[in-house]
Amino acid sequence: MAGNSFGTLFRLTTFGESHGTAIGGVIDGCPAGLQLDLDDVQHQLSRRRPGQSSITTERKEEDRLEILSGVFEGKTTGTPLAFMIRNKDHRSEDYDQLSKVFRPSHADYTWKEKFGIRDHRGGGRASARETAARVAAGAIAAQFLAQAGILSQAYVSAVHNVSLPDGAILEMDSIDDFESRCPHPPTHQKILTAIEKAKEEKDSLGGTIECRIAGLPVGLGEPVFDKLHAVLGHAFFSINAVKAVEFGSGVLAARMKGSEHNDEFEGDGKTIRTKTNFSGGVQGGLSNGEMLEARITFKPVATIGKTQNTVDESGHAVELSASGRHDPCVLPRAVPIVEAMANLVVLDMLLLSANNRLSL
Amino acid sequence: MAGNSFGTLFRLTTFGESHGTAIGGVIDGCPAGLQLDLDDVQHQLSRRRPGQSSITTERKEEDRLEILSGVFEGKTTGTPLAFMIRNKDHRSEDYDQLSKVFRPSHADYTWKEKFGIRDHRGGGRASARETAARVAAGAIAAQFLAQAGILSQAYVSAVHNVSLPDGAILEMDSIDDFESRCPHPPTHQKILTAIEKAKEEKDSLGGTIECRIAGLPVGLGEPVFDKLHAVLGHAFFSINAVKAVEFGSGVLAARMKGSEHNDEFEGDGKTIRTKTNFSGGVQGGLSNGEMLEARITFKPVATIGKTQNTVDESGHAVELSASGRHDPCVLPRAVPIVEAMANLVVLDMLLLSANNRLSL
Amino acid sequence: MAGNSFGTLFRLTTFGESHGTAIGGVIDGCPAGLQLDLDDVQHQLSRRRPGQSSITTERKEEDRLEILSGVFEGKTTGTPLAFMIRNKDHRSEDYDQLSKVFRPSHADYTWKEKFGIRDHRGGGRASARETAARVAAGAIAAQFLAQAGILSQAYVSAVHNVSLPDGAILEMDSIDDFESRCPHPPTHQKILTAIEKAKEEKDSLGGTIECRIAGLPVGLGEPVFDKLHAVLGHAFFSINAVKAVEFGSGVLAARMKGSEHNDEFEGDGKTIRTKTNFSGGVQGGLSNGEMLEARITFKPVATIGKTQNTVDESGHAVELSASGRHDPCVLPRAVPIVEAMANLVVLDMLLLSANNRLSL
Amino acid sequence: MAGNSFGTLFRLTTFGESHGTAIGGVIDGCPAGLQLDLDDVQHQLSRRRPGQSSITTERKEEDRLEILSGVFEGKTTGTPLAFMIRNKDHRSEDYDQLSKVFRPSHADYTWKEKFGIRDHRGGGRASARETAARVAAGAIAAQFLAQAGILSQAYVSAVHNVSLPDGAILEMDSIDDFESRCPHPPTHQKILTAIEKAKEEKDSLGGTIECRIAGLPVGLGEPVFDKLHAVLGHAFFSINAVKAVEFGSGVLAARMKGSEHNDEFEGDGKTIRTKTNFSGGVQGGLSNGEMLEARITFKPVATIGKTQNTVDESGHAVELSASGRHDPCVLPRAVPIVEAMANLVVLDMLLLSANNRLSL
């Protein structure tokens, strides 16, 4: 299990390099009988697609999904659902000069040391292009989750020194109308300006995405090691460029007292709810029926146009001026990736929960 | 795989409830031939042990480790290494009044909903007492890692509104002389004072632990989903009360530019190092030979003496005044747990890396 | 996953050496809420126990089961169910002379080569004593399966040159009254005589066990690699001394034509059944609602009293006269082990089948 | 893990239906740096290919392999190696009449009951066409194993009532010159005649394949549950139509005495060998350095031209005259499948054995 699979019962294996023949994935464990909406899957891919706006990389990929197996007359059959996306607009020649150079804060050096060989073109397998396969699989997972009333939604909450103000009202229904995927018009405008400025300066910017999962039943998650948020944490950290993951109160919990942080229960003899949600929807590692709330911090993308000092494969100092197309800020395109990983985790946990109690 | 196992090749399965017969674990995949230092394992347990100082819970457990299998004439044999710790000082009667009440921000409600039954005594399996098994297994892992020159060290860096100052010189060699496990005399004193005050107020405090792993070879971690820090993130979030995990720059990455965050490489034709370490020792999901740096935020422990509003199992409002013994701040005792999880992850990754390249 | 765990959702990990402190196991994935009948578990252990009759080894172990976790007020809680059996009557000194000798057809040589170290006392972990843990876990699985109307039953069908005659009527309800566990009085008598003769001759005998699983729903098994009989085959071959596994027609299928072997379906518009059962209850890797039928061949036990030629650890020829207590024929004691492995497989498959179809 | 993956460290996931877009697979855990001989992989596929001789099905598939990822400049990169084979000559219309009928001893009924939906065209995913993906992956595994001096070779040893005579000298080097893949001219001729007769009679024949694995180091296999032959048994039983698996003495062990069956060791102080090989190369679940010998029995293929009684999906009796193209005897084409599964198991075990002993 060399790390290219994720999930226990709804299990995704992805494959493919940035400039190879194709990228794709195989889902094993898809329950049978779901009428798949492939247009929606394609739509989710378009949200992650490069070249979708002026603030994303100029690589043009239509990311056309081809289903190879597991669907019959429009429905899932319970057999492996394999899919692929052929790579088209790869300008591998842009990367020729990089074949012997280790770019700062990229995977070049570590992968070469690990495997002794690397496909340097476009970052090879370490490229975030791999996440297209996750978005496709996550979109399929979302269709199962919709049947159970579960919905994951993510949005950009901060880029560099611009953040959503407290109490901002979000226009989640039209989030895709905002190139920044920050669905708050004034903040969106500031983010857009910041990204455009970074693009001009041949630099890149970090930021934060918030993810909310609504509709979770009580009790998802597998104690002890596979707590719901532990597996979500695993999932989010597996996305390129993520440096921090928080749930509920997150880093602020360090400065709180128990009497402040505890979420008191309220009940009327019918439903049980908490007054506050510092727990972020998870208690004892299991969902508690409140909104699951996560915050994910992305570093500024490592590919920048500015000249940098680095070394070549023989370990000698060289100067590097980046080529290759890239995003000045990955946050807007990362929103569907975060949602996809959330969906993969939650569906797997939902399937695992089928056997919590004796019901033979 | 209902979540009580961790690791692929060095795989720990833990068992046991807080007030049950015993807690313990089985390690499958222990390489044969290691001369085990059981005194050291016992020493690590004593670092996590309740009742070790005036600022920890008063439960008295000597946590005496019994090895059940897998060791012959002092050496590991390659067979499962099972161990257990009998529970002794459990005052289950303290919990009688809690058998029908859901404590705020505890696992009571979610576990009952999941399984339909719960061992309410001392929190049952959801109790952090389970982590003793992790500490024992992590201490064994550490003995393997020591052979490879790898050392994990954690310390408390902040409690409530006391934090280590920038540039503080740490006395890591004598960390256990500080009840706070913050090895910086002035900060230690402030933390001690804060915890004692919280104890008096029947309240609890959150805080932050930093973990450093030295001596990692380049290339540990399994792309794509099992990036080194993704699995570490999973491991740390599986520890009770953790709300945030950061690597390197962490949440600060959101406010940085690529030109600031990128860790430029330096080389003399022999060794390759980075000038800075915003990456926290991981690039492209693999260790890069620099110090691995993680920061883990713990919420204030949910058990407090103050009166709280909550509900009983029938969902009706009740008032709760906590009983049961507890820690006003779990940070000092969590230090060996963080180290244990780090050791379990790193050893597993080291064993997995044996087959990176063709060497048959 | 070094091979000491079995199962995906109902997952057993066993530990322990023949002459170590204890043997035992941990079951992860036990659904919550089952009222456990521990007397029955102890009864199954007594069926496997050494010293139970004149034709089994004289080692006296009462094999008293101790539950360490996972049960509260008599019911499973969904948490890991750990148990152990302390070793008592081990005469390790009997094995002193064997510490440097490789016994023919035993695990001594191969385990020493693999691990570089071995616990030679009583065969260490390679001893069939490990199977006691399987019997305990299998007995627990059987209690879950009983709720679903599923029952596994095994019996001895042949020992050396004595076989059940065609059409023999079996007295399965009183199988434990037959020391041979061949529940057919005349055949039982012949087997008993054969085993007693082998015992006198300081030799051992092979034989065959048949296993029938009744009450399976249609569709258990996971295509493609985890076909029901493939996983059962895995399970049965993991039992010490097994050399062949057959399902339905078994080795006789080689000599048949499709027109003879095909099991024609019969139906009345309500239920679908097959006229014959050459398939042994499995078609396309999934249970088909008929009786699952397996046949398992055991070699004669390798420990014999006769003098044999062999080598010592330095590879030099030596003569060996066995010591240590042993069974002249393991078949009678292997019956509950076969049933246990069948139960472990079937329960796991039953839990896995919860998500075959969309039902969110 | 719904059964479409196999292996722990060298892990194959297959996908695809008989008449779908494509079949294929993803190998995760391929060590980096192997110069792949794709012509040889294609050659192995041609050995399994339909339509290769007068005694195999007439379906014409060239089974052209397309590598999608994981190979760079001819070498494995350590990333997932994905491949696919497009389906071409599928005459789905041949199966229209079968869309509502359950063919005897086929997967139709059980898969429909399990999933509630089935792709009836050519057997869908239950078709042995899936095994092409295994052959491709197994051929890649074989190239790794060749570096370690390990070679798996299988051959047909019996078909219906024709068997290899004792002591037959096999022409393994030219096995592919024999359409029967029984590399013994007189036996080959008899088998050929038997198969042609069955074809004329619109019937099918069962038979036996022997598999030998040479060059195994001592100690492969993972005790307790994942004994080498247990995992091989799992692998072989996962091949369509297999009803029995034997190792070494196999079913004959039942009739032997320990003094006959034990393989005495011989040694000269340098190498240790056994005089006989009733163990079939495995002792205590681990390879012992002798030839691994397995015997696999295949039932006669279920698809026959003769008229049969069966039922339709509503459970009513119908008569069935088969259509669709098929093999009168699958044994010749199954030889490369058996070798492929052997290779997948052995390579995985070899990779797992890297961490048997402390060597950090």
Tab-separated table of C-alpha atoms in Angstrom, chain B residues 91-320:
chain	number	residue	atom	x	y	z
B	91	ARG	CA	-13.089	4.180	41.543
B	92	SER	CA	-15.944	3.293	39.292
B	93	GLU	CA	-18.422	4.361	41.919
B	94	ASP	CA	-17.353	7.955	41.260
B	95	TYR	CA	-18.988	7.548	37.894
B	96	ASP	CA	-22.292	6.028	38.973
B	97	GLN	CA	-24.055	9.349	38.796
B	98	LEU	CA	-22.687	9.793	35.267
B	99	SER	CA	-24.112	6.571	33.892
B	100	LYS	CA	-27.160	8.390	32.544
B	101	VAL	CA	-25.732	11.849	31.896
B	102	PHE	CA	-23.894	13.170	28.865
B	103	ARG	CA	-20.968	15.348	29.962
B	104	PRO	CA	-20.387	18.406	27.727
B	105	SER	CA	-17.641	18.031	25.098
B	106	HIS	CA	-17.040	14.429	26.155
B	107	ALA	CA	-17.523	11.245	24.145
B	108	ASP	CA	-20.522	10.099	26.199
B	109	TYR	CA	-23.261	11.182	23.817
B	110	THR	CA	-21.637	10.302	20.506
B	111	TRP	CA	-20.447	6.853	21.625
B	112	LYS	CA	-23.835	6.002	23.063
B	113	GLU	CA	-25.511	6.999	19.812
B	114	LYS	CA	-23.018	5.016	17.766
B	115	PHE	CA	-22.962	1.773	19.707
B	116	GLY	CA	-26.200	1.869	21.684
B	117	ILE	CA	-24.227	0.850	24.758
B	118	ARG	CA	-21.357	2.429	26.627
B	119	ASP	CA	-19.081	1.623	29.491
B	120	HIS	CA	-19.521	4.920	31.325
B	121	ARG	CA	-16.943	4.136	33.998
B	122	GLY	CA	-14.094	6.600	33.658
B	123	GLY	CA	-14.989	7.302	30.069
B	124	GLY	CA	-14.626	3.661	29.062
B	125	ARG	CA	-12.636	3.223	25.887
B	126	ALA	CA	-12.870	6.941	25.072
B	127	SER	CA	-10.683	7.717	28.070
B	128	ALA	CA	-7.184	8.969	27.379
B	129	ARG	CA	-6.073	6.053	29.518
B	130	GLU	CA	-5.958	4.131	26.207
B	131	THR	CA	-2.931	6.194	25.243
B	132	ALA	CA	-0.783	4.295	27.756
B	133	ALA	CA	-0.725	1.465	25.226
B	134	ARG	CA	0.466	3.887	22.580
B	135	VAL	CA	3.241	5.146	24.814
B	136	ALA	CA	4.459	1.597	25.426
B	137	ALA	CA	4.441	0.760	21.721
B	138	GLY	CA	5.976	4.099	20.796
B	139	ALA	CA	8.793	3.516	23.253
B	140	ILE	CA	9.529	0.200	21.546
B	141	ALA	CA	9.445	1.903	18.160
B	142	ALA	CA	11.861	4.505	19.490
B	143	GLN	CA	14.372	1.789	20.289
B	144	PHE	CA	14.339	0.664	16.669
B	145	LEU	CA	14.605	4.267	15.480
B	146	ALA	CA	17.542	4.940	17.775
B	147	GLN	CA	19.478	2.355	15.763
B	148	ALA	CA	18.855	4.511	12.694
B	149	GLY	CA	19.801	7.714	14.474
B	150	ILE	CA	16.267	9.079	14.605
B	151	LEU	CA	14.959	10.856	17.711
B	152	SER	CA	11.541	12.395	18.393
B	153	GLN	CA	11.310	15.025	21.094
B	154	ALA	CA	8.275	16.991	22.186
B	155	TYR	CA	7.765	19.746	24.713
B	156	VAL	CA	5.064	22.098	25.914
B	157	SER	CA	5.408	25.453	24.177
B	158	ALA	CA	2.288	27.214	25.434
B	159	VAL	CA	-0.454	26.859	28.033
B	160	HIS	CA	-3.380	29.260	27.950
B	161	ASN	CA	-1.862	32.721	27.642
B	162	VAL	CA	1.708	31.742	28.510
B	163	SER	CA	4.006	30.969	25.580
B	164	LEU	CA	7.680	30.340	25.077
B	165	PRO	CA	9.366	33.577	24.036
B	166	ASP	CA	11.058	33.701	20.640
B	167	GLY	CA	14.552	32.331	20.776
B	168	ALA	CA	14.080	30.633	24.135
B	169	ILE	CA	16.871	28.187	24.879
B	170	LEU	CA	15.380	24.858	25.860
B	171	GLU	CA	16.821	22.449	28.402
B	172	MET	CA	15.598	19.344	26.610
B	173	ASP	CA	18.001	17.021	28.420
B	174	SER	CA	16.299	17.705	31.715
B	175	ILE	CA	12.749	18.167	30.441
B	176	ASP	CA	11.359	15.726	32.978
B	177	ASP	CA	12.596	17.929	35.792
B	178	PHE	CA	9.913	20.414	34.767
B	179	GLU	CA	6.440	19.296	35.870
B	180	SER	CA	5.030	21.396	33.018
B	181	ARG	CA	7.326	19.723	30.463
B	182	CYS	CA	8.136	23.181	29.230
B	183	PRO	CA	11.938	23.022	29.539
B	184	HIS	CA	12.505	26.730	29.939
B	185	PRO	CA	12.667	27.788	33.607
B	186	PRO	CA	10.857	31.150	33.477
B	187	THR	CA	8.112	29.936	31.155
B	188	HIS	CA	7.787	26.754	33.152
B	189	GLN	CA	7.149	28.800	36.291
B	190	LYS	CA	4.437	30.848	34.625
B	191	ILE	CA	2.751	27.736	33.270
B	192	LEU	CA	2.868	26.074	36.669
B	193	THR	CA	1.220	29.094	38.225
B	194	ALA	CA	-1.466	29.180	35.548
B	195	ILE	CA	-2.288	25.497	35.967
B	196	GLU	CA	-2.439	25.743	39.735
B	197	LYS	CA	-4.804	28.668	39.439
B	198	ALA	CA	-7.039	26.746	37.034
B	199	LYS	CA	-7.036	23.830	39.430
B	200	GLU	CA	-8.224	26.047	42.227
B	201	GLU	CA	-10.918	27.477	39.988
B	202	LYS	CA	-12.050	23.943	39.103
B	203	ASP	CA	-11.331	24.817	35.502
B	204	SER	CA	-8.938	23.487	32.853
B	205	LEU	CA	-6.513	24.984	30.305
B	206	GLY	CA	-5.547	24.321	26.690
B	207	GLY	CA	-2.117	24.649	25.176
B	208	THR	CA	0.387	23.710	22.520
B	209	ILE	CA	3.027	21.016	22.145
B	210	GLU	CA	5.850	21.188	19.656
B	211	CYS	CA	7.359	18.010	18.284
B	212	ARG	CA	10.717	17.726	16.546
B	213	ILE	CA	12.000	14.658	14.787
B	214	ALA	CA	15.721	14.672	14.119
B	215	GLY	CA	17.787	12.368	11.963
B	216	LEU	CA	15.235	11.502	9.294
B	217	PRO	CA	16.740	10.267	6.051
B	218	VAL	CA	15.558	11.996	2.868
B	219	GLY	CA	12.524	10.415	1.245
B	220	LEU	CA	10.333	9.038	4.047
B	221	GLY	CA	6.610	9.175	3.338
B	222	GLU	CA	4.422	7.546	0.737
B	223	PRO	CA	2.963	9.712	-1.962
B	224	VAL	CA	0.155	10.574	-2.698
B	225	PHE	CA	-2.265	10.014	0.153
B	226	ASP	CA	0.222	8.862	2.754
B	227	LYS	CA	2.518	11.839	2.715
B	228	LEU	CA	4.706	11.835	5.817
B	229	HIS	CA	2.939	14.795	7.377
B	230	ALA	CA	-0.502	13.515	6.373
B	231	VAL	CA	0.066	10.337	8.358
B	232	LEU	CA	1.593	12.299	11.208
B	233	GLY	CA	-1.451	14.570	11.092
B	234	HIS	CA	-3.696	11.514	11.316
B	235	ALA	CA	-1.659	10.244	14.259
B	236	PHE	CA	-1.691	13.517	16.187
B	237	PHE	CA	-5.399	14.164	15.617
B	238	SER	CA	-6.090	10.691	17.004
B	239	ILE	CA	-4.838	11.869	20.399
B	240	ASN	CA	-7.650	12.961	22.688
B	241	ALA	CA	-8.312	16.730	22.801
B	242	VAL	CA	-6.238	17.759	19.763
B	243	LYS	CA	-7.891	20.545	17.737
B	244	ALA	CA	-5.128	21.685	15.372
B	245	VAL	CA	-1.982	20.317	13.772
B	246	GLU	CA	0.585	22.412	11.943
B	247	PHE	CA	3.830	21.645	10.138
B	248	GLY	CA	6.609	24.171	9.622
B	249	SER	CA	5.084	27.573	8.971
B	250	GLY	CA	1.638	26.197	9.832
B	251	VAL	CA	-1.190	28.704	10.023
B	252	LEU	CA	1.280	31.498	9.354
B	253	ALA	CA	1.772	30.188	5.796
B	254	ALA	CA	-1.548	31.760	4.878
B	255	ARG	CA	-0.053	35.237	5.215
B	256	MET	CA	3.181	34.578	3.353
B	257	LYS	CA	4.377	35.010	-0.224
B	258	GLY	CA	6.109	32.263	-2.156
B	259	SER	CA	9.293	34.297	-2.314
B	260	GLU	CA	9.309	34.387	1.494
B	261	HIS	CA	8.165	30.826	2.161
B	262	ASN	CA	10.314	28.913	-0.309
B	263	ASP	CA	13.246	27.168	1.351
B	264	GLU	CA	16.168	27.756	-0.948
B	265	PHE	CA	18.614	24.897	-1.345
B	266	GLU	CA	22.298	25.211	-0.598
B	267	GLY	CA	24.856	22.702	-1.744
B	268	ASP	CA	28.569	22.189	-1.893
B	269	GLY	CA	28.471	19.246	-4.257
B	270	LYS	CA	28.260	16.878	-1.308
B	271	THR	CA	25.328	17.584	0.926
B	272	ILE	CA	22.138	19.419	0.099
B	273	ARG	CA	20.456	21.506	2.801
B	274	THR	CA	17.863	24.247	2.910
B	275	LYS	CA	18.625	27.734	4.247
B	276	THR	CA	15.282	28.054	5.990
B	277	ASN	CA	12.772	25.458	7.140
B	278	PHE	CA	9.306	26.865	6.581
B	279	SER	CA	8.536	23.449	5.069
B	280	GLY	CA	8.999	21.876	8.486
B	281	GLY	CA	11.130	19.091	7.076
B	282	VAL	CA	8.684	17.836	4.466
B	283	GLN	CA	8.577	18.635	0.760
B	284	GLY	CA	6.294	16.923	-1.719
B	285	GLY	CA	5.084	14.822	1.198
B	286	LEU	CA	8.510	13.321	1.864
B	287	SER	CA	11.110	14.125	4.488
B	288	ASN	CA	13.849	16.374	3.115
B	289	GLY	CA	16.554	15.732	5.682
B	290	GLU	CA	15.824	18.857	7.736
B	291	MET	CA	14.287	18.806	11.212
B	292	LEU	CA	10.665	17.754	11.084
B	293	GLU	CA	8.673	20.325	13.023
B	294	ALA	CA	5.066	19.963	14.105
B	295	ARG	CA	2.861	21.989	16.432
B	296	ILE	CA	-0.158	20.392	18.094
B	297	THR	CA	-2.909	22.327	19.840
B	298	PHE	CA	-4.862	20.728	22.674
B	299	LYS	CA	-8.188	22.049	23.877
B	300	PRO	CA	-8.714	22.498	27.613
B	301	VAL	CA	-9.750	19.132	29.055
B	302	ALA	CA	-13.534	18.716	29.074
B	303	THR	CA	-13.769	17.448	32.647
B	304	ILE	CA	-14.048	20.430	34.980
B	305	GLY	CA	-15.282	20.858	38.505
B	306	LYS	CA	-17.485	23.824	37.744
B	307	THR	CA	-21.186	23.272	37.462
B	308	GLN	CA	-22.428	22.937	33.884
B	309	ASN	CA	-25.721	22.588	32.090
B	310	THR	CA	-26.207	19.423	30.080
B	311	VAL	CA	-28.717	16.669	29.318
B	312	ASP	CA	-29.332	13.114	30.445
B	313	GLU	CA	-29.808	10.081	28.210
B	314	SER	CA	-33.447	10.882	27.725
B	315	GLY	CA	-32.500	14.312	26.435
B	316	HIS	CA	-33.702	16.306	29.401
B	317	ALA	CA	-31.778	19.196	30.880
B	318	VAL	CA	-29.785	18.480	34.045
B	319	GLU	CA	-27.105	20.226	36.044
B	320	LEU	CA	-23.734	18.544	36.318
